[in-house]
PDB file of C-alpha atoms in Angstrom:
ATOM      1  CA  ASP A   1       6.575  11.651  15.191  1.00 53.00           C
ATOM      2  CA  THR A   2       7.839   8.045  14.946  1.00 77.00           C
ATOM      3  CA  GLY A   3       6.086   7.106  11.709  1.00 92.00           C
ATOM      4  CA  VAL A   4       7.470   6.750   8.185  1.00 96.00           C
ATOM      5  CA  SER A   5       8.371  10.126   6.729  1.00 96.00           C
ATOM      6  CA  GLN A   6       8.886  11.122   3.110  1.00 97.00           C
ATOM      7  CA  ASP A   7      10.366  14.179   1.537  1.00 97.00           C
ATOM      8  CA  PRO A   8       9.363  16.110  -0.396  1.00 97.00           C
ATOM      9  CA  ARG A   9       5.594  15.764  -0.141  1.00 96.00           C
ATOM     10  CA  HIS A  10       5.075  17.315  -3.550  1.00 97.00           C
ATOM     11  CA  LYS A  11       7.358  17.667  -6.548  1.00 97.00           C
ATOM     12  CA  ILE A  12       6.600  19.326  -9.848  1.00 98.00           C
ATOM     13  CA  THR A  13       9.159  18.858 -12.550  1.00 98.00           C
ATOM     14  CA  LYS A  14       9.538  19.200 -16.292  1.00 97.00           C
ATOM     15  CA  ARG A  15       9.794  16.203 -18.557  1.00 97.00           C
ATOM     16  CA  GLY A  16      13.377  15.055 -18.901  1.00 97.00           C
ATOM     17  CA  GLN A  17      14.543  16.282 -15.496  1.00 98.00           C
ATOM     18  CA  ASN A  18      15.820  13.981 -12.702  1.00 98.00           C
ATOM     19  CA  VAL A  19      14.111  13.792  -9.374  1.00 98.00           C
ATOM     20  CA  THR A  20      15.069  12.182  -6.070  1.00 98.00           C
ATOM     21  CA  PHE A  21      12.784  11.231  -3.211  1.00 98.00           C
ATOM     22  CA  ARG A  22      13.757  10.325   0.309  1.00 98.00           C
ATOM     23  CA  CYS A  23      12.101   7.945   2.766  1.00 98.00           C
ATOM     24  CA  ASP A  24      12.920   7.604   6.479  1.00 97.00           C
ATOM     25  CA  PRO A  25      11.412   4.397   7.860  1.00 95.00           C
ATOM     26  CA  ILE A  26      10.269   3.750  11.398  1.00 93.00           C
ATOM     27  CA  SER A  27      13.287   3.425  13.605  1.00 90.00           C
ATOM     28  CA  GLU A  28      14.631  -0.172  13.687  1.00 85.00           C
ATOM     29  CA  HIS A  29      12.438  -1.360  10.864  1.00 90.00           C
ATOM     30  CA  ASN A  30      14.781  -3.371   8.661  1.00 90.00           C
ATOM     31  CA  ARG A  31      12.503  -3.791   5.665  1.00 92.00           C
ATOM     32  CA  LEU A  32      11.696  -0.836   3.413  1.00 95.00           C
ATOM     33  CA  TYR A  33       9.390  -0.839   0.422  1.00 95.00           C
ATOM     34  CA  TRP A  34       8.615   1.534  -2.444  1.00 97.00           C
ATOM     35  CA  TYR A  35       5.223   1.547  -4.155  1.00 97.00           C
ATOM     36  CA  ARG A  36       3.701   3.726  -6.846  1.00 97.00           C
ATOM     37  CA  GLN A  37       0.036   4.743  -6.821  1.00 96.00           C
ATOM     38  CA  THR A  38      -1.736   6.358  -9.745  1.00 94.00           C
ATOM     39  CA  LEU A  39      -5.073   8.099  -9.424  1.00 89.00           C
ATOM     40  CA  GLY A  40      -7.916   5.700  -8.654  1.00 88.00           C
ATOM     41  CA  GLN A  41      -5.679   2.690  -8.312  1.00 92.00           C
ATOM     42  CA  GLY A  42      -4.151   0.661  -5.538  1.00 94.00           C
ATOM     43  CA  PRO A  43      -0.455   0.970  -4.765  1.00 95.00           C
ATOM     44  CA  GLU A  44       1.817  -1.109  -7.028  1.00 95.00           C
ATOM     45  CA  PHE A  45       5.018  -2.629  -5.674  1.00 94.00           C
ATOM     46  CA  LEU A  46       8.276  -1.255  -7.060  1.00 96.00           C
ATOM     47  CA  THR A  47      11.103  -2.589  -4.894  1.00 95.00           C
ATOM     48  CA  TYR A  48      12.080  -3.515  -1.405  1.00 92.00           C
ATOM     49  CA  PHE A  49      15.161  -3.636   0.826  1.00 93.00           C
ATOM     50  CA  GLN A  50      16.149  -5.767   3.755  1.00 91.00           C
ATOM     51  CA  ASN A  51      18.635  -3.637   5.577  1.00 92.00           C
ATOM     52  CA  GLU A  52      20.863  -2.264   2.778  1.00 92.00           C
ATOM     53  CA  ALA A  53      20.227  -5.115   0.300  1.00 93.00           C
ATOM     54  CA  GLN A  54      17.767  -4.568  -2.481  1.00 92.00           C
ATOM     55  CA  LEU A  55      16.041  -7.961  -2.677  1.00 91.00           C
ATOM     56  CA  GLU A  56      13.389  -7.510  -5.315  1.00 90.00           C
ATOM     57  CA  LYS A  57      12.578  -5.165  -8.131  1.00 91.00           C
ATOM     58  CA  SER A  58       9.366  -5.004 -10.073  1.00 91.00           C
ATOM     59  CA  ARG A  59       9.270  -4.949 -13.841  1.00 88.00           C
ATOM     60  CA  LEU A  60       7.621  -1.544 -13.305  1.00 82.00           C
ATOM     61  CA  LEU A  61      10.996  -0.285 -12.253  1.00 85.00           C
ATOM     62  CA  SER A  62      12.571   0.614 -15.543  1.00 87.00           C
ATOM     63  CA  ASP A  63      16.253   1.483 -16.048  1.00 92.00           C
ATOM     64  CA  ARG A  64      15.396   5.108 -15.366  1.00 95.00           C
ATOM     65  CA  PHE A  65      14.504   4.262 -11.769  1.00 96.00           C
ATOM     66  CA  SER A  66      17.083   3.512  -9.119  1.00 95.00           C
ATOM     67  CA  ALA A  67      16.684   3.016  -5.406  1.00 96.00           C
ATOM     68  CA  GLU A  68      19.283   2.854  -2.615  1.00 96.00           C
ATOM     69  CA  ARG A  69      19.402   2.291   1.065  1.00 96.00           C
ATOM     70  CA  PRO A  70      23.122   2.769   1.742  1.00 91.00           C
ATOM     71  CA  LYS A  71      23.273   2.337   5.522  1.00 86.00           C
ATOM     72  CA  GLY A  72      20.179   0.321   6.009  1.00 84.00           C
ATOM     73  CA  SER A  73      18.276   3.299   7.370  1.00 90.00           C
ATOM     74  CA  PHE A  74      16.816   5.913   4.981  1.00 96.00           C
ATOM     75  CA  SER A  75      16.237   5.191   1.328  1.00 97.00           C
ATOM     76  CA  THR A  76      16.230   7.266  -1.885  1.00 97.00           C
ATOM     77  CA  LEU A  77      14.308   6.703  -5.072  1.00 97.00           C
ATOM     78  CA  GLU A  78      15.671   8.506  -8.138  1.00 97.00           C
ATOM     79  CA  ILE A  79      13.898   8.827 -11.433  1.00 97.00           C
ATOM     80  CA  GLN A  80      16.109   9.919 -14.381  1.00 97.00           C
ATOM     81  CA  ARG A  81      14.771  11.632 -17.525  1.00 97.00           C
ATOM     82  CA  THR A  82      11.226  11.851 -16.105  1.00 97.00           C
ATOM     83  CA  GLU A  83       8.257  11.233 -18.383  1.00 96.00           C
ATOM     84  CA  GLN A  84       4.681  12.321 -18.015  1.00 96.00           C
ATOM     85  CA  GLY A  85       3.737   8.716 -17.299  1.00 95.00           C
ATOM     86  CA  ASP A  86       5.832   8.882 -14.122  1.00 96.00           C
ATOM     87  CA  SER A  87       3.321  11.267 -12.547  1.00 97.00           C
ATOM     88  CA  ALA A  88       2.007   9.419  -9.515  1.00 96.00           C
ATOM     89  CA  MET A  89       2.121   9.191  -5.754  1.00 96.00           C
ATOM     90  CA  TYR A  90       5.316   7.403  -4.624  1.00 97.00           C
ATOM     91  CA  LEU A  91       4.753   5.614  -1.297  1.00 97.00           C
ATOM     92  CA  CYS A  92       7.308   4.271   1.078  1.00 97.00           C
ATOM     93  CA  ALA A  93       6.562   1.642   3.708  1.00 96.00           C
ATOM     94  CA  SER A  94       8.557  -0.136   6.349  1.00 94.00           C
ATOM     95  CA  SER A  95       8.233  -3.261   8.453  1.00 91.00           C
ATOM     96  CA  LEU A  96      10.042  -5.425  10.975  1.00 86.00           C
ATOM     97  CA  THR A  97      11.098  -8.973  10.005  1.00 75.00           C
ATOM     98  CA  THR A  98       9.841 -10.157  13.345  1.00 69.00           C
ATOM     99  CA  SER A  99       6.363  -8.769  12.773  1.00 61.00           C
ATOM    100  CA  VAL A 100       3.513 -10.454  10.872  1.00 61.00           C
ATOM    101  CA  ASP A 101       4.384  -8.687   7.597  1.00 75.00           C
ATOM    102  CA  THR A 102       2.646  -5.487   8.621  1.00 88.00           C
ATOM    103  CA  GLN A 103       3.798  -2.544   6.498  1.00 92.00           C
ATOM    104  CA  TYR A 104       3.430   0.968   7.726  1.00 94.00           C
ATOM    105  CA  PHE A 105       3.135   3.567   5.008  1.00 96.00           C
ATOM    106  CA  GLY A 106       4.416   7.073   4.808  1.00 96.00           C
ATOM    107  CA  PRO A 107       2.397  10.056   3.499  1.00 95.00           C
ATOM    108  CA  GLY A 108       3.836   9.714   0.009  1.00 97.00           C
ATOM    109  CA  THR A 109       5.480  12.055  -2.498  1.00 97.00           C
ATOM    110  CA  ARG A 110       3.175  13.340  -5.162  1.00 97.00           C
ATOM    111  CA  LEU A 111       5.141  13.747  -8.381  1.00 97.00           C
ATOM    112  CA  THR A 112       3.755  15.781 -11.298  1.00 97.00           C
ATOM    113  CA  VAL A 113       5.701  15.773 -14.542  1.00 97.00           C
ATOM    114  CA  LEU A 114       4.798  18.567 -16.890  1.00 96.00           C
TER     115      LEU A 114
ATOM    116  CA  GLN H   1      -2.618 -15.203 -10.522  1.00 62.00           C
ATOM    117  CA  GLN H   2      -1.072 -12.284  -8.728  1.00 74.00           C
ATOM    118  CA  GLN H   3      -4.170 -10.158  -8.850  1.00 90.00           C
ATOM    119  CA  VAL H   4      -6.468  -9.292  -5.988  1.00 95.00           C
ATOM    120  CA  LYS H   5      -9.992  -8.370  -7.233  1.00 96.00           C
ATOM    121  CA  GLN H   6     -11.935  -5.880  -5.102  1.00 97.00           C
ATOM    122  CA  SER H   7     -15.592  -4.887  -5.246  1.00 96.00           C
ATOM    123  CA  PRO H   8     -17.523  -2.696  -5.222  1.00 97.00           C
ATOM    124  CA  GLN H   9     -15.642   0.197  -6.799  1.00 96.00           C
ATOM    125  CA  SER H  10     -17.743   2.661  -4.822  1.00 97.00           C
ATOM    126  CA  LEU H  11     -20.230   2.404  -1.944  1.00 97.00           C
ATOM    127  CA  ILE H  12     -22.672   4.843  -0.396  1.00 98.00           C
ATOM    128  CA  VAL H  13     -24.019   4.017   3.053  1.00 97.00           C
ATOM    129  CA  GLN H  14     -26.250   5.847   5.528  1.00 97.00           C
ATOM    130  CA  LYS H  15     -24.785   6.824   8.886  1.00 97.00           C
ATOM    131  CA  GLY H  16     -25.130   3.917  11.261  1.00 97.00           C
ATOM    132  CA  GLY H  17     -25.378   1.406   8.443  1.00 97.00           C
ATOM    133  CA  ILE H  18     -23.132  -1.514   7.560  1.00 97.00           C
ATOM    134  CA  SER H  19     -20.459  -1.224   4.837  1.00 97.00           C
ATOM    135  CA  ILE H  20     -19.189  -4.434   3.188  1.00 98.00           C
ATOM    136  CA  ILE H  21     -16.296  -4.686   0.827  1.00 98.00           C
ATOM    137  CA  ASN H  22     -15.228  -7.886  -0.842  1.00 98.00           C
ATOM    138  CA  CYS H  23     -11.936  -9.179  -2.241  1.00 98.00           C
ATOM    139  CA  ALA H  24     -10.916 -12.335  -4.074  1.00 97.00           C
ATOM    140  CA  TYR H  25      -7.511 -13.801  -4.843  1.00 96.00           C
ATOM    141  CA  GLU H  26      -6.161 -16.781  -6.746  1.00 93.00           C
ATOM    142  CA  ASN H  27      -2.619 -17.286  -5.470  1.00 90.00           C
ATOM    143  CA  THR H  28      -2.779 -19.882  -2.741  1.00 89.00           C
ATOM    144  CA  ALA H  29       0.698 -18.826  -1.544  1.00 89.00           C
ATOM    145  CA  PHE H  30      -0.821 -15.637  -0.073  1.00 92.00           C
ATOM    146  CA  ASP H  31      -0.891 -15.925   3.731  1.00 90.00           C
ATOM    147  CA  TYR H  32      -1.458 -12.409   5.008  1.00 92.00           C
ATOM    148  CA  PHE H  33      -4.440 -10.209   4.170  1.00 95.00           C
ATOM    149  CA  PRO H  34      -4.471  -6.611   5.469  1.00 95.00           C
ATOM    150  CA  TRP H  35      -6.995  -3.868   4.868  1.00 97.00           C
ATOM    151  CA  TYR H  36      -5.904  -0.259   4.531  1.00 97.00           C
ATOM    152  CA  GLN H  37      -7.836   3.027   4.777  1.00 97.00           C
ATOM    153  CA  GLN H  38      -6.634   5.972   2.732  1.00 96.00           C
ATOM    154  CA  PHE H  39      -7.796   9.573   2.878  1.00 95.00           C
ATOM    155  CA  PRO H  40      -7.160  11.929  -0.057  1.00 90.00           C
ATOM    156  CA  GLY H  41      -3.529  13.055  -0.224  1.00 87.00           C
ATOM    157  CA  LYS H  42      -2.467  10.677   2.555  1.00 90.00           C
ATOM    158  CA  GLY H  43      -0.676   7.359   2.727  1.00 93.00           C
ATOM    159  CA  PRO H  44      -2.634   4.125   3.445  1.00 95.00           C
ATOM    160  CA  ALA H  45      -3.154   3.365   7.114  1.00 95.00           C
ATOM    161  CA  LEU H  46      -3.500  -0.182   8.379  1.00 94.00           C
ATOM    162  CA  LEU H  47      -7.009  -0.969   9.686  1.00 95.00           C
ATOM    163  CA  ILE H  48      -7.032  -4.700  10.414  1.00 95.00           C
ATOM    164  CA  ALA H  49      -5.378  -7.837   9.044  1.00 94.00           C
ATOM    165  CA  ILE H  50      -5.921 -11.577   9.044  1.00 93.00           C
ATOM    166  CA  ARG H  51      -4.073 -14.817   8.370  1.00 91.00           C
ATOM    167  CA  PRO H  52      -5.789 -17.785   6.709  1.00 89.00           C
ATOM    168  CA  ASP H  53      -5.815 -19.889   9.849  1.00 90.00           C
ATOM    169  CA  VAL H  54      -8.582 -17.668  11.238  1.00 91.00           C
ATOM    170  CA  SER H  55     -12.044 -17.276   9.654  1.00 94.00           C
ATOM    171  CA  GLU H  56     -12.955 -13.999  11.348  1.00 96.00           C
ATOM    172  CA  LYS H  57     -11.326 -11.165  13.193  1.00 96.00           C
ATOM    173  CA  LYS H  58     -12.968  -8.198  14.923  1.00 96.00           C
ATOM    174  CA  GLU H  59     -11.416  -4.991  16.008  1.00 95.00           C
ATOM    175  CA  GLY H  60     -13.936  -2.419  17.191  1.00 96.00           C
ATOM    176  CA  ARG H  61     -16.370  -1.687  14.387  1.00 97.00           C
ATOM    177  CA  PHE H  62     -14.226  -3.477  11.812  1.00 97.00           C
ATOM    178  CA  THR H  63     -14.505  -7.208  10.992  1.00 97.00           C
ATOM    179  CA  ILE H  64     -12.595  -9.281   8.480  1.00 96.00           C
ATOM    180  CA  SER H  65     -14.256 -12.497   7.326  1.00 96.00           C
ATOM    181  CA  PHE H  66     -12.044 -14.989   5.525  1.00 95.00           C
ATOM    182  CA  ASN H  67     -13.138 -17.920   3.351  1.00 94.00           C
ATOM    183  CA  LYS H  68     -10.074 -19.966   2.503  1.00 93.00           C
ATOM    184  CA  SER H  69     -11.802 -22.483   0.235  1.00 93.00           C
ATOM    185  CA  ALA H  70     -13.425 -19.722  -1.827  1.00 95.00           C
ATOM    186  CA  LYS H  71     -10.279 -17.600  -1.695  1.00 95.00           C
ATOM    187  CA  GLN H  72     -12.280 -14.600  -0.656  1.00 96.00           C
ATOM    188  CA  PHE H  73     -12.164 -12.148   2.213  1.00 97.00           C
ATOM    189  CA  SER H  74     -14.246  -9.211   3.178  1.00 97.00           C
ATOM    190  CA  LEU H  75     -14.264  -6.117   5.388  1.00 98.00           C
ATOM    191  CA  GLN H  76     -17.377  -5.160   7.334  1.00 98.00           C
ATOM    192  CA  ILE H  77     -17.740  -1.732   8.976  1.00 97.00           C
ATOM    193  CA  ARG H  78     -20.526  -1.586  11.480  1.00 97.00           C
ATOM    194  CA  ASP H  79     -22.226   1.632  12.585  1.00 97.00           C
ATOM    195  CA  SER H  80     -20.575   3.427   9.661  1.00 97.00           C
ATOM    196  CA  GLN H  81     -19.784   7.115  10.387  1.00 97.00           C
ATOM    197  CA  PRO H  82     -19.165  10.084   8.080  1.00 97.00           C
ATOM    198  CA  GLY H  83     -15.531  10.048   9.307  1.00 96.00           C
ATOM    199  CA  ASP H  84     -15.207   6.550   7.728  1.00 97.00           C
ATOM    200  CA  SER H  85     -15.609   8.147   4.300  1.00 97.00           C
ATOM    201  CA  ALA H  86     -12.350   7.175   2.546  1.00 97.00           C
ATOM    202  CA  THR H  87     -10.907   4.710   0.059  1.00 97.00           C
ATOM    203  CA  TYR H  88     -10.385   1.162   1.349  1.00 98.00           C
ATOM    204  CA  PHE H  89      -7.843  -1.224  -0.132  1.00 97.00           C
ATOM    205  CA  CYS H  90      -7.503  -4.915   0.508  1.00 97.00           C
ATOM    206  CA  ALA H  91      -4.095  -6.495  -0.013  1.00 96.00           C
ATOM    207  CA  ALA H  92      -2.427  -9.859   0.064  1.00 95.00           C
ATOM    208  CA  SER H  93       1.139 -11.025   0.529  1.00 91.00           C
ATOM    209  CA  GLY H  94       3.032 -14.266   0.909  1.00 86.00           C
ATOM    210  CA  GLY H  95       6.618 -15.335   0.776  1.00 74.00           C
ATOM    211  CA  THR H  96       8.074 -12.343  -0.990  1.00 71.00           C
ATOM    212  CA  TYR H  97       6.566  -9.853   1.473  1.00 80.00           C
ATOM    213  CA  LYS H  98       5.443  -7.402  -1.194  1.00 89.00           C
ATOM    214  CA  TYR H  99       1.786  -6.490  -1.036  1.00 93.00           C
ATOM    215  CA  ILE H 100      -0.560  -6.985  -3.979  1.00 94.00           C
ATOM    216  CA  PHE H 101      -3.366  -4.434  -3.571  1.00 96.00           C
ATOM    217  CA  GLY H 102      -6.902  -4.406  -4.810  1.00 96.00           C
ATOM    218  CA  THR H 103      -8.135  -1.510  -6.901  1.00 95.00           C
ATOM    219  CA  GLY H 104      -9.858   0.184  -3.980  1.00 96.00           C
ATOM    220  CA  THR H 105     -13.412   0.980  -2.819  1.00 97.00           C
ATOM    221  CA  ARG H 106     -14.430   4.545  -2.335  1.00 97.00           C
ATOM    222  CA  LEU H 107     -16.786   4.642   0.612  1.00 98.00           C
ATOM    223  CA  LYS H 108     -19.086   7.588   1.332  1.00 98.00           C
ATOM    224  CA  VAL H 109     -21.089   7.638   4.544  1.00 97.00           C
ATOM    225  CA  LEU H 110     -24.021  10.028   4.456  1.00 96.00           C
ATOM    226  CA  ALA H 111     -24.766  12.029   7.568  1.00 91.00           C
TER     227      ALA H 111
END
């Protein structure tokens, strides 16, 4: 499978715990994006990387959220001290700078905070 | 100005019918308009996309119509099938590459 992969697919955690999600983009895609999707809504942009550089962060990304892409390949999204409002689907997408902005999405990580 | 407004919220169509979903935007800096299809529990999958220099684009049963002056674009699904039952999202991007998504349209195609 050469698509975007995300791990885990589902995560249930208790309020206050830290969680980390991983995204593996399509090989050679140098842009990587994180979005959050709540039930019945469209995905909302969180942050994006070009290679290892984090170029933009949304105001949605509070201090409890941190994302990294250390070698310009896979990325991690960590949420510290989770809150019930963090419950959502976290989507990762990747794209090539030479393409027409087309982003390819992974299957997402469904986070439930109890 | 960053919003993309999508309608209708839900749509029921008979098999073989035409489904039409509309989106409107305000930010004239947007220059790429994709449509995504999403099944429950899955990530969005790209259906078709258009740039503002083209007024219409067809791919199979899917057509995007784009009206630059009205800042509106729409998705038409011809010969709708039960397998098309999903949530459809329009999106827009420009400059910063991030997508601004509409709120989604839940389509149900009756057999």
